mmCIF file of C-alpha atoms in Angstrom:
data_model
loop_
_atom_site.group_PDB
_atom_site.id
_atom_site.type_symbol
_atom_site.label_atom_id
_atom_site.label_comp_id
_atom_site.label_asym_id
_atom_site.label_seq_id
_atom_site.Cartn_x
_atom_site.Cartn_y
_atom_site.Cartn_z
ATOM 1 C CA UNK A 1 -11.134 22.222 7.639
ATOM 2 C CA UNK A 2 -12.394 25.408 9.417
ATOM 3 C CA UNK A 3 -11.134 28.388 9.076
ATOM 4 C CA UNK A 4 -11.141 32.135 8.898
ATOM 5 C CA UNK A 5 -10.406 33.564 6.338
ATOM 6 C CA UNK A 6 -9.257 37.313 5.992
ATOM 7 C CA UNK A 7 -8.651 39.079 1.787
ATOM 8 C CA UNK A 8 -8.843 42.573 0.958
ATOM 9 C CA UNK A 9 -10.736 43.703 -2.411
ATOM 10 C CA UNK A 10 -10.179 47.681 -3.265
ATOM 11 C CA UNK A 11 -10.165 48.143 0.342
ATOM 12 C CA UNK A 12 -13.159 46.292 1.469
ATOM 13 C CA UNK A 13 -12.623 43.450 3.736
ATOM 14 C CA UNK A 14 -14.548 40.490 3.467
ATOM 15 C CA UNK A 15 -14.147 37.741 6.543
ATOM 16 C CA UNK A 16 -15.405 34.408 5.697
ATOM 17 C CA UNK A 17 -15.937 32.678 9.249
ATOM 18 C CA UNK A 18 -16.094 28.530 9.634
ATOM 19 C CA UNK A 19 -16.118 27.758 6.237
ATOM 20 C CA UNK A 20 -15.573 23.851 5.661
ATOM 21 C CA UNK A 21 -12.929 23.256 3.075
ATOM 22 C CA UNK A 22 -13.523 19.844 2.082
ATOM 23 C CA UNK A 23 -10.558 16.385 2.031
ATOM 24 C CA UNK A 24 -8.787 16.194 -1.080
ATOM 25 C CA UNK A 25 -7.148 12.705 -1.551
ATOM 26 C CA UNK A 26 -3.782 13.500 -3.823
ATOM 27 C CA UNK A 27 -2.775 9.972 -4.398
ATOM 28 C CA UNK A 28 -3.691 6.546 -2.742
ATOM 29 C CA UNK A 29 -1.374 3.004 -3.357
ATOM 30 C CA UNK A 30 -0.588 -0.273 -2.140
ATOM 31 C CA UNK A 31 2.351 -2.166 -2.539
ATOM 32 C CA UNK A 32 4.172 -5.280 -1.587
ATOM 33 C CA UNK A 33 7.343 -5.101 0.354
ATOM 34 C CA UNK A 34 10.604 -7.358 0.457
ATOM 35 C CA UNK A 35 8.842 -8.978 3.270
ATOM 36 C CA UNK A 36 5.528 -10.145 1.588
ATOM 37 C CA UNK A 37 3.734 -7.526 3.601
ATOM 38 C CA UNK A 38 1.773 -4.916 1.758
ATOM 39 C CA UNK A 39 2.222 -1.534 2.604
ATOM 40 C CA UNK A 40 -0.938 0.719 2.048
ATOM 41 C CA UNK A 41 -0.382 4.898 1.873
ATOM 42 C CA UNK A 42 -2.195 7.974 1.062
ATOM 43 C CA UNK A 43 -1.707 11.653 1.320
ATOM 44 C CA UNK A 44 -4.469 13.949 1.564
ATOM 45 C CA UNK A 45 -4.833 17.877 2.139
ATOM 46 C CA UNK A 46 -7.717 19.617 4.479
ATOM 47 C CA UNK A 47 -8.569 16.468 6.433
ATOM 48 C CA UNK A 48 -9.181 18.681 9.879
ATOM 49 C CA UNK A 49 -13.043 17.549 9.396
ATOM 50 C CA UNK A 50 -12.007 13.994 9.052
ATOM 51 C CA UNK A 51 -12.359 11.689 12.241
ATOM 52 C CA UNK A 52 -10.220 8.551 10.930
ATOM 53 C CA UNK A 53 -9.820 6.306 8.369
ATOM 54 C CA UNK A 54 -10.499 2.786 7.709
ATOM 55 C CA UNK A 55 -8.145 0.764 5.603
ATOM 56 C CA UNK A 56 -10.328 -2.088 4.014
ATOM 57 C CA UNK A 57 -9.393 -5.063 1.960
ATOM 58 C CA UNK A 58 -11.585 -7.421 -0.658
ATOM 59 C CA UNK A 59 -10.671 -10.567 -2.702
ATOM 60 C CA UNK A 60 -13.735 -9.880 -4.947
ATOM 61 C CA UNK A 61 -13.695 -5.859 -5.330
ATOM 62 C CA UNK A 62 -17.036 -6.128 -3.878
ATOM 63 C CA UNK A 63 -17.092 -6.952 -0.268
ATOM 64 C CA UNK A 64 -14.650 -5.527 1.910
ATOM 65 C CA UNK A 65 -13.592 -5.906 5.191
ATOM 66 C CA UNK A 66 -11.842 -3.357 7.384
ATOM 67 C CA UNK A 67 -8.612 -4.782 8.655
ATOM 68 C CA UNK A 68 -7.380 -1.358 10.437
ATOM 69 C CA UNK A 69 -8.647 2.323 11.631
ATOM 70 C CA UNK A 70 -6.135 5.133 11.320
ATOM 71 C CA UNK A 71 -6.651 8.187 13.713
ATOM 72 C CA UNK A 72 -6.792 11.189 11.646
ATOM 73 C CA UNK A 73 -4.072 13.889 12.745
ATOM 74 C CA UNK A 74 -3.857 16.531 10.401
ATOM 75 C CA UNK A 75 -1.026 14.937 8.559
ATOM 76 C CA UNK A 76 -0.826 15.068 5.079
ATOM 77 C CA UNK A 77 0.737 11.343 4.397
ATOM 78 C CA UNK A 78 -0.527 8.283 6.420
ATOM 79 C CA UNK A 79 0.079 4.550 5.831
ATOM 80 C CA UNK A 80 -0.795 1.110 7.313
ATOM 81 C CA UNK A 81 1.111 -1.981 7.012
ATOM 82 C CA UNK A 82 -0.540 -5.150 6.451
ATOM 83 C CA UNK A 83 1.115 -7.726 8.066
ATOM 84 C CA UNK A 84 -1.002 -10.624 7.507
ATOM 85 C CA UNK A 85 -1.497 -9.923 3.643
ATOM 86 C CA UNK A 86 -3.669 -12.247 1.747
ATOM 87 C CA UNK A 87 -1.955 -14.826 -0.332
ATOM 88 C CA UNK A 88 -4.176 -14.007 -3.617
ATOM 89 C CA UNK A 89 -5.130 -11.290 -5.623
ATOM 90 C CA UNK A 90 -6.285 -8.805 -2.869
ATOM 91 C CA UNK A 91 -8.237 -5.192 -3.404
ATOM 92 C CA UNK A 92 -7.555 -2.307 -1.198
ATOM 93 C CA UNK A 93 -9.200 1.125 -0.472
ATOM 94 C CA UNK A 94 -9.707 3.308 2.556
ATOM 95 C CA UNK A 95 -12.571 4.603 3.793
ATOM 96 C CA UNK A 96 -13.091 8.594 4.902
ATOM 97 C CA UNK A 97 -15.161 8.759 8.206
ATOM 98 C CA UNK A 98 -16.048 12.362 8.890
ATOM 99 C CA UNK A 99 -16.816 13.997 11.981
ATOM 100 C CA UNK A 100 -20.406 14.402 10.907
ATOM 101 C CA UNK A 101 -20.353 10.816 9.850
ATOM 102 C CA UNK A 102 -20.335 11.257 6.564
ATOM 103 C CA UNK A 103 -18.347 8.481 4.225
ATOM 104 C CA UNK A 104 -15.907 8.834 1.474
ATOM 105 C CA UNK A 105 -13.917 6.507 -0.526
ATOM 106 C CA UNK A 106 -10.163 6.409 -2.176
ATOM 107 C CA UNK A 107 -9.991 4.616 -5.680
ATOM 108 C CA UNK A 108 -9.497 0.898 -5.087
ATOM 109 C CA UNK A 109 -5.439 -0.406 -6.197
ATOM 110 C CA UNK A 110 -4.965 -3.901 -6.569
ATOM 111 C CA UNK A 111 -2.300 -5.757 -4.624
ATOM 112 C CA UNK A 112 -1.045 -9.291 -6.523
ATOM 113 C CA UNK A 113 0.526 -11.983 -5.414
ATOM 114 C CA UNK A 114 4.537 -12.656 -5.673
ATOM 115 C CA UNK A 115 5.059 -15.283 -8.592
ATOM 116 C CA UNK A 116 7.434 -18.060 -7.247
ATOM 117 C CA UNK A 117 9.615 -19.685 -9.980
ATOM 118 C CA UNK A 118 10.334 -23.261 -9.521
ATOM 119 C CA UNK A 119 13.814 -24.429 -10.456
ATOM 120 C CA UNK A 120 16.325 -27.040 -10.000
ATOM 121 C CA UNK A 121 20.114 -27.127 -8.874
ATOM 122 C CA UNK A 122 22.104 -29.922 -9.849
ATOM 123 C CA UNK A 123 23.844 -31.962 -8.545
ATOM 124 C CA UNK A 124 22.988 -31.236 -5.160
ATOM 125 C CA UNK A 125 25.027 -31.645 -3.076
ATOM 126 C CA UNK A 126 28.141 -30.917 -4.824
ATOM 127 C CA UNK A 127 31.642 -29.497 -3.790
ATOM 128 C CA UNK A 128 32.253 -27.765 -7.481
ATOM 129 C CA UNK A 129 29.960 -26.258 -9.652
ATOM 130 C CA UNK A 130 26.188 -26.601 -10.106
ATOM 131 C CA UNK A 131 23.760 -26.340 -12.967
ATOM 132 C CA UNK A 132 20.972 -23.839 -12.162
ATOM 133 C CA UNK A 133 17.852 -24.560 -14.375
ATOM 134 C CA UNK A 134 14.677 -22.518 -14.391
ATOM 135 C CA UNK A 135 11.804 -21.716 -17.244
ATOM 136 C CA UNK A 136 12.045 -18.680 -18.988
ATOM 137 C CA UNK A 137 11.135 -15.703 -16.554
ATOM 138 C CA UNK A 138 9.147 -12.557 -17.576
ATOM 139 C CA UNK A 139 10.718 -10.535 -14.715
ATOM 140 C CA UNK A 140 13.583 -9.576 -13.300
ATOM 141 C CA UNK A 141 14.531 -11.387 -10.421
ATOM 142 C CA UNK A 142 17.307 -12.826 -7.611
ATOM 143 C CA UNK A 143 19.003 -15.696 -6.062
ATOM 144 C CA UNK A 144 19.971 -16.152 -2.859
ATOM 145 C CA UNK A 145 22.977 -19.320 -2.790
ATOM 146 C CA UNK A 146 23.705 -20.473 0.617
ATOM 147 C CA UNK A 147 25.498 -23.532 2.192
ATOM 148 C CA UNK A 148 24.034 -26.523 3.701
ATOM 149 C CA UNK A 149 24.956 -24.335 7.215
ATOM 150 C CA UNK A 150 22.860 -21.710 6.079
ATOM 151 C CA UNK A 151 25.938 -19.188 5.213
ATOM 152 C CA UNK A 152 24.990 -16.437 2.255
ATOM 153 C CA UNK A 153 27.414 -16.950 -0.472
ATOM 154 C CA UNK A 154 26.108 -15.021 -3.104
ATOM 155 C CA UNK A 155 23.246 -13.252 -5.044
ATOM 156 C CA UNK A 156 22.473 -13.797 -8.317
ATOM 157 C CA UNK A 157 20.590 -11.804 -10.875
ATOM 158 C CA UNK A 158 18.124 -13.176 -13.191
ATOM 159 C CA UNK A 159 16.995 -11.099 -16.441
ATOM 160 C CA UNK A 160 13.688 -11.325 -17.854
ATOM 161 C CA UNK A 161 13.892 -12.891 -21.301
#
């Protein structure tokens, strides 16, 4: 960030011209959304010296591959949607590319795959009550119930424990 700053100290004016203030990463996150895509977002301050950002991912937290380039526009919040996420544990980071070519990186965040639970519905087909059986679950979840035509009938919440 290049700026001219004026401030007064006991009647003396000091001008600092062309000072470069470093970019500051305020936060960096990544998480799967309901569509099983991965939202990657970060907040910065002072990115006027940044040319662009490169979103990277890895399966081993060692070898990262670029998956997107996001232009630096002077905003404080940036985001990228990974519409083709990997089906395994994935590590994400963002590379900052400065106008002078200098590279810096965010911390690494881990996104794990969604876990599916196998369950059984008996009797199937039915015209009455059904029994849904599944192993004990450790997280909160939902079961959407629909008929043979795909018409939504109800949503059941499954509690952990």
